[in-house]
mmCIF file of C-alpha atoms in Angstrom:
data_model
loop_
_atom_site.group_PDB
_atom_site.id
_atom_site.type_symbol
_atom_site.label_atom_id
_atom_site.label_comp_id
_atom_site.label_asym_id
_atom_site.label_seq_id
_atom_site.Cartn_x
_atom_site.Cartn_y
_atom_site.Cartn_z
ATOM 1 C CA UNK A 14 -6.267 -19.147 -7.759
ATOM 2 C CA UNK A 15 -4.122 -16.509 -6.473
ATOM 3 C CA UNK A 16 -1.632 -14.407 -8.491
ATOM 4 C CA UNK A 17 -0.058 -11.233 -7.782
ATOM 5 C CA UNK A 18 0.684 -10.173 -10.963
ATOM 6 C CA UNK A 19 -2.533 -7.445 -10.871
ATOM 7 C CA UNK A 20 -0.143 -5.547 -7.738
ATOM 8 C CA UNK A 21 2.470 -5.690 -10.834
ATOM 9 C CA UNK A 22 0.932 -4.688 -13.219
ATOM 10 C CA UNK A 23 -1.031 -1.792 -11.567
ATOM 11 C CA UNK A 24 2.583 -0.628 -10.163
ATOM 12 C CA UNK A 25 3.581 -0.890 -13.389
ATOM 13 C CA UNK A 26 1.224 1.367 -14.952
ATOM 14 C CA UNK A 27 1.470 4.192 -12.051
ATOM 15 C CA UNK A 28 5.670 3.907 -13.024
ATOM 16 C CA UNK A 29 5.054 4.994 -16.600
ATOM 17 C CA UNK A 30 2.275 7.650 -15.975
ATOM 18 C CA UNK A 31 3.538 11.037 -16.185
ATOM 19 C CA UNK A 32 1.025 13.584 -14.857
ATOM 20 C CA UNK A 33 1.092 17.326 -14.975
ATOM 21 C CA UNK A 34 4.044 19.207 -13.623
ATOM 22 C CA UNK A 35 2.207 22.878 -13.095
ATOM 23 C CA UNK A 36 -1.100 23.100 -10.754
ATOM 24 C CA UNK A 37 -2.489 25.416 -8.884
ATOM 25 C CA UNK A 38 -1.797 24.994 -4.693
ATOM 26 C CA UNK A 39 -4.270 22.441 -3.639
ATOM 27 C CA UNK A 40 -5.026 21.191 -7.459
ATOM 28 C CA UNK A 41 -4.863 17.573 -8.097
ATOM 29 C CA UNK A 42 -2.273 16.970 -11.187
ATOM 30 C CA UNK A 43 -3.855 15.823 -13.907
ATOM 31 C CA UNK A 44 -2.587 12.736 -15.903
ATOM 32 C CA UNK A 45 -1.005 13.732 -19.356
ATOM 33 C CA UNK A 46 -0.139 10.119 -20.674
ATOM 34 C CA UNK A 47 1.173 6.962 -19.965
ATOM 35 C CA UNK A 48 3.678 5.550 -21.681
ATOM 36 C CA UNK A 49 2.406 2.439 -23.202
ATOM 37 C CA UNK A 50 5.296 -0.462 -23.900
ATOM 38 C CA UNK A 51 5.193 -4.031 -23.211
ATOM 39 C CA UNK A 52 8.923 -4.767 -23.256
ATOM 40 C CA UNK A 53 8.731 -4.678 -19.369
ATOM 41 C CA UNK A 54 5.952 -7.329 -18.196
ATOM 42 C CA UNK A 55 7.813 -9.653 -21.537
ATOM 43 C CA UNK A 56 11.000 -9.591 -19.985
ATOM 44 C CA UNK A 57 9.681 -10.297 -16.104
ATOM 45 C CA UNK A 58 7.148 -12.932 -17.323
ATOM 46 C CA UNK A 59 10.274 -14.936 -19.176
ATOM 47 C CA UNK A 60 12.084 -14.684 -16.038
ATOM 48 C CA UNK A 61 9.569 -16.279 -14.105
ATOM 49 C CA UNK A 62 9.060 -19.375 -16.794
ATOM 50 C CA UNK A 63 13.013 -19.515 -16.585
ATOM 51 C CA UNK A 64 13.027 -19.663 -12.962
ATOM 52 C CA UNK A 65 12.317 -23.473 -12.313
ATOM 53 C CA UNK A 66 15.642 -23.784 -15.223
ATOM 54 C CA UNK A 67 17.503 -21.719 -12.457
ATOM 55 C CA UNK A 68 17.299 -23.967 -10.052
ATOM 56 C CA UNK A 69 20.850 -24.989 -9.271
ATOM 57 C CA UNK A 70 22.011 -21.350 -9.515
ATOM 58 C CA UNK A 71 19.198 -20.007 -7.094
ATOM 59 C CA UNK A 72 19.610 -22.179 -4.394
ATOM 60 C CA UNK A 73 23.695 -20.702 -4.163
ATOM 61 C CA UNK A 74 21.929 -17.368 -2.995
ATOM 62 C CA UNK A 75 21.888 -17.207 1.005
ATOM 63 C CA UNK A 76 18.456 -17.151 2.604
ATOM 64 C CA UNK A 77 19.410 -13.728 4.210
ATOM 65 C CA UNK A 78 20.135 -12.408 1.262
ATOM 66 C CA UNK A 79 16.691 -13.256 0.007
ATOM 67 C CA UNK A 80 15.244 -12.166 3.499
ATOM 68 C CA UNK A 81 17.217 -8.853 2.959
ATOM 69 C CA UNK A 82 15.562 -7.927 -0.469
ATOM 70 C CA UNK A 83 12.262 -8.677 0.814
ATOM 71 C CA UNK A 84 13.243 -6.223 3.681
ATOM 72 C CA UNK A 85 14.025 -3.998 1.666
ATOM 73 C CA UNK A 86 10.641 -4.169 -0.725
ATOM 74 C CA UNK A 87 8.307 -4.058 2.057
ATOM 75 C CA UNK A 88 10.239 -1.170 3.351
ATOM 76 C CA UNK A 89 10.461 0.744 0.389
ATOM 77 C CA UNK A 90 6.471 -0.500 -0.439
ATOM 78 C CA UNK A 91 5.212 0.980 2.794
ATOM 79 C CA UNK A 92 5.750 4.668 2.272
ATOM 80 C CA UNK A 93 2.919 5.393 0.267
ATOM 81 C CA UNK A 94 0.366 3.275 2.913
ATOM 82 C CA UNK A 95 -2.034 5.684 4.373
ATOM 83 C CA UNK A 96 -2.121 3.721 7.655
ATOM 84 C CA UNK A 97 1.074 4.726 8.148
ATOM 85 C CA UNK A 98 0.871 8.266 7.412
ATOM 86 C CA UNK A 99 -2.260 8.078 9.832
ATOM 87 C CA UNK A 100 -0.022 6.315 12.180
ATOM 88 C CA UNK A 101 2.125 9.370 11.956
ATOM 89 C CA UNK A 102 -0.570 11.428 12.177
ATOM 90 C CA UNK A 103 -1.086 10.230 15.607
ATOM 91 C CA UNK A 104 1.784 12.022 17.158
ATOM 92 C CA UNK A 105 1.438 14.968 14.653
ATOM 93 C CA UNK A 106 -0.311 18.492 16.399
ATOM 94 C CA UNK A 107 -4.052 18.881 14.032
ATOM 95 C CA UNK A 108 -2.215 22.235 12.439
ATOM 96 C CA UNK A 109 0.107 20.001 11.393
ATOM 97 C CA UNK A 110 -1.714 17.692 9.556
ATOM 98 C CA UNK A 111 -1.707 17.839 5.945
ATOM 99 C CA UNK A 112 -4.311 18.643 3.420
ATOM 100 C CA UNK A 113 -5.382 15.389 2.191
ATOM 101 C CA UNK A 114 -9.166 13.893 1.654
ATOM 102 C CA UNK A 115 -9.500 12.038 4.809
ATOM 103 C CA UNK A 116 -8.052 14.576 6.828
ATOM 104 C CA UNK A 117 -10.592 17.202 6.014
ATOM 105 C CA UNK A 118 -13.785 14.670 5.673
ATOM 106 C CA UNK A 119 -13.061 13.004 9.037
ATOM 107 C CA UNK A 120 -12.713 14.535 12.831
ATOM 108 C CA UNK A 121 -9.286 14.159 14.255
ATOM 109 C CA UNK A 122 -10.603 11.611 16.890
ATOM 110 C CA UNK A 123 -12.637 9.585 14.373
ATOM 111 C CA UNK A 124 -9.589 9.011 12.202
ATOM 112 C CA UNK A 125 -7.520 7.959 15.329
ATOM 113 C CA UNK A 126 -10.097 5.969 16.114
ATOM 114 C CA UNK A 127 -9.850 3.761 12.598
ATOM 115 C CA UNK A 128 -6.175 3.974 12.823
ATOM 116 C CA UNK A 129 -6.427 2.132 16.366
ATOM 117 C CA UNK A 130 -8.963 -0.490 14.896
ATOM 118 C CA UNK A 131 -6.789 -1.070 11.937
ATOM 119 C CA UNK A 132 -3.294 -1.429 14.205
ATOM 120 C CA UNK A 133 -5.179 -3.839 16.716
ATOM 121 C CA UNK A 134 -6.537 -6.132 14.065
ATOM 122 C CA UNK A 135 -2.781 -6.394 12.312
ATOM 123 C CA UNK A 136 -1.686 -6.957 15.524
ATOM 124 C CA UNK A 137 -4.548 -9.772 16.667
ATOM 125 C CA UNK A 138 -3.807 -11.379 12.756
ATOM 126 C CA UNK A 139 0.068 -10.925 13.632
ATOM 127 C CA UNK A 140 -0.736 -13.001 16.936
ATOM 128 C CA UNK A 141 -2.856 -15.366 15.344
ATOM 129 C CA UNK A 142 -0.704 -16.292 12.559
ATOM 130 C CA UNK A 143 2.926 -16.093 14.344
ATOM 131 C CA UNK A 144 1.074 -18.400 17.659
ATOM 132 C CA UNK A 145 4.580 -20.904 17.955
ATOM 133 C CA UNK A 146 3.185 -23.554 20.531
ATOM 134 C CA UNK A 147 -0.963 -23.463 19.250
ATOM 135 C CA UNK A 148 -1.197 -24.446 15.704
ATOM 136 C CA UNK A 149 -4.606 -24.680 16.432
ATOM 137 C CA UNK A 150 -5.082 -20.891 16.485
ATOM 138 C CA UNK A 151 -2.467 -20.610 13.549
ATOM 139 C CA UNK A 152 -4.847 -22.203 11.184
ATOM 140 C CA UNK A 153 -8.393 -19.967 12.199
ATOM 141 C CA UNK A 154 -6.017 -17.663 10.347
ATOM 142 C CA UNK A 155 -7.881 -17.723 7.117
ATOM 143 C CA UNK A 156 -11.172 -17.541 9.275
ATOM 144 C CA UNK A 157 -9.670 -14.640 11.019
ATOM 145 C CA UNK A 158 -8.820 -13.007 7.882
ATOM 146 C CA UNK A 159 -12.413 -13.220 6.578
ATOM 147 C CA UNK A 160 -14.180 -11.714 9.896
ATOM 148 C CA UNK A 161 -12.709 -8.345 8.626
ATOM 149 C CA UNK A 162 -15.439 -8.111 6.101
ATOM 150 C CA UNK A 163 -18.361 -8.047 8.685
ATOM 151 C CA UNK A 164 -16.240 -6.151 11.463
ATOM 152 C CA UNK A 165 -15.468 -3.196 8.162
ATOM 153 C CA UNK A 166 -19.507 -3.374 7.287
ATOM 154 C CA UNK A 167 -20.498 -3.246 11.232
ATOM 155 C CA UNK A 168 -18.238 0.111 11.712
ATOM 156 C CA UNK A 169 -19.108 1.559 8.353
ATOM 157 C CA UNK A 170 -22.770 1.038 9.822
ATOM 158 C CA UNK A 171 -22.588 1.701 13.293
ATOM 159 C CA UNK A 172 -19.372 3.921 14.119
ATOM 160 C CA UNK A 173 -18.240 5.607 10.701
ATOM 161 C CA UNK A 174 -20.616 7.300 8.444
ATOM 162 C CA UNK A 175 -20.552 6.034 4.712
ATOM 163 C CA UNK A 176 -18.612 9.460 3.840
ATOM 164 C CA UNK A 177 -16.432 8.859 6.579
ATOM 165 C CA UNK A 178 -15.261 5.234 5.681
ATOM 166 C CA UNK A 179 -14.709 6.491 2.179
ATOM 167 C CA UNK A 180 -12.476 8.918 2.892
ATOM 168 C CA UNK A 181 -10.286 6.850 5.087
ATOM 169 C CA UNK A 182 -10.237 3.526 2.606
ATOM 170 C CA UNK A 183 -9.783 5.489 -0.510
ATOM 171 C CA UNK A 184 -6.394 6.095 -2.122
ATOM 172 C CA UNK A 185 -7.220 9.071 -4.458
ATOM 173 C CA UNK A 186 -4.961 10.897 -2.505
ATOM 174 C CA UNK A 187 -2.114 10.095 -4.799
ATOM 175 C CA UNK A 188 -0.147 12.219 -5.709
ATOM 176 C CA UNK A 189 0.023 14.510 -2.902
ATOM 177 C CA UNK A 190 2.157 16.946 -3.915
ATOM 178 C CA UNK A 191 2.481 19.442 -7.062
ATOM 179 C CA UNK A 192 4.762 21.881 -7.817
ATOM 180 C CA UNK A 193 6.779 23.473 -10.457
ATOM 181 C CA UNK A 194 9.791 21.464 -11.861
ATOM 182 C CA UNK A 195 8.972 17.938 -10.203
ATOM 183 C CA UNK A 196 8.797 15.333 -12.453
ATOM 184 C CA UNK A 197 6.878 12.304 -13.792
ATOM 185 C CA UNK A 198 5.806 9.261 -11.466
ATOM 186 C CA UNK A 199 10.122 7.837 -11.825
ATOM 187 C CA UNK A 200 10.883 11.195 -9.884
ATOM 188 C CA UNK A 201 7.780 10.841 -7.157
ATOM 189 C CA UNK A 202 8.832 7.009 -5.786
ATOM 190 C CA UNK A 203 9.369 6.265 -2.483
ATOM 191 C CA UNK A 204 12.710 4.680 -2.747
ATOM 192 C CA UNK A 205 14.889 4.947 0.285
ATOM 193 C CA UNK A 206 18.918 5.091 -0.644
#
């Protein structure tokens, strides 16, 4: 059984932490508190049992419309991904890159490396999945999905050392920044206007 009310909930928690606003250069913040309430997940878990009730009002709302906030989501979701700040990293000059974790653990080359392993299995899933005249190859799919596991162990083995893998599939880089005067975790999000 599949939910994705975990993603929620743990975006939920990062929106009401507020860490510290005065660090040295380089200094992780530290958290100061969260904020605890449960008003929030109430409200958006009534929705959702009211939703099926809704029915005859949701179905007025045009499919593009729907498409467009999804759009919108994914785009707004996808600026804290590290792929795609490695992606960017790709056409950055090395002086320019910043001063995060997986920069400094991992060579340059090795990092480009996982980047181009990561981008060519999207794309092969992308393939796989999107295949209009095979449905054949559309449903190894799942199968597909699963021969990640042994492909991450065989380069964490083989190609990446266990430090090196670390760095690149952590997320402790967040936050990045600290400085004086920025605010709590409302201030930090990645929402384009």
């Amino acid at each position: 059984w599949m939910s994705a009310a975990p993603i929620r909930s743990v975006q939920h928690l990062q929106a009401l932490s507020v860490y510290s606003r005065k660090c040295a250069p380089g200094e992780q913040p530290k958290l100061e508190r969260v904020y605890e309430q449960r008003v929030t997940n109430t409200v958006i878990h009534l929705i959702i049992i009211l939703t099926p009730f809704a029915y005859r009002v949701l179905r007025e709302i045009p499919v593009s419309v729907v498409i467009g906030v999804f759009f919108y989501l994914a785009y707004a979701s996808i600026n804290g991904v590290q792929l795609k700040k490695r992606i960017q990293l790709l056409f950055t000059p090395t002086k320019h890159h910043p001063d995060v974790s997986y920069v400094r653990k991992v060579r340059t080359m090795k990092m480009h490396l996982y980047t181009g392993i990561q981008v060519l299995a999207i794309v092969i899933l992308w393939t796989i999945k999107l295949s209009p005249g095979i449905k054949i190859i559309s449903i190894i799919y799942p199968v597909a999905i699963v021969f990640l596991i042994p492909l991450r162990i065989l380069l964490g083995k083989y190609v990446f050392s266990h430090t090196e893998i670390e760095a690149l599939d952590s997320e402790k880089d967040f936050p990045e920044d600290c400085e004086d005067g920025e605010g709590d975790e409302y201030d930090k999000t990645n929402v384009p206007y």
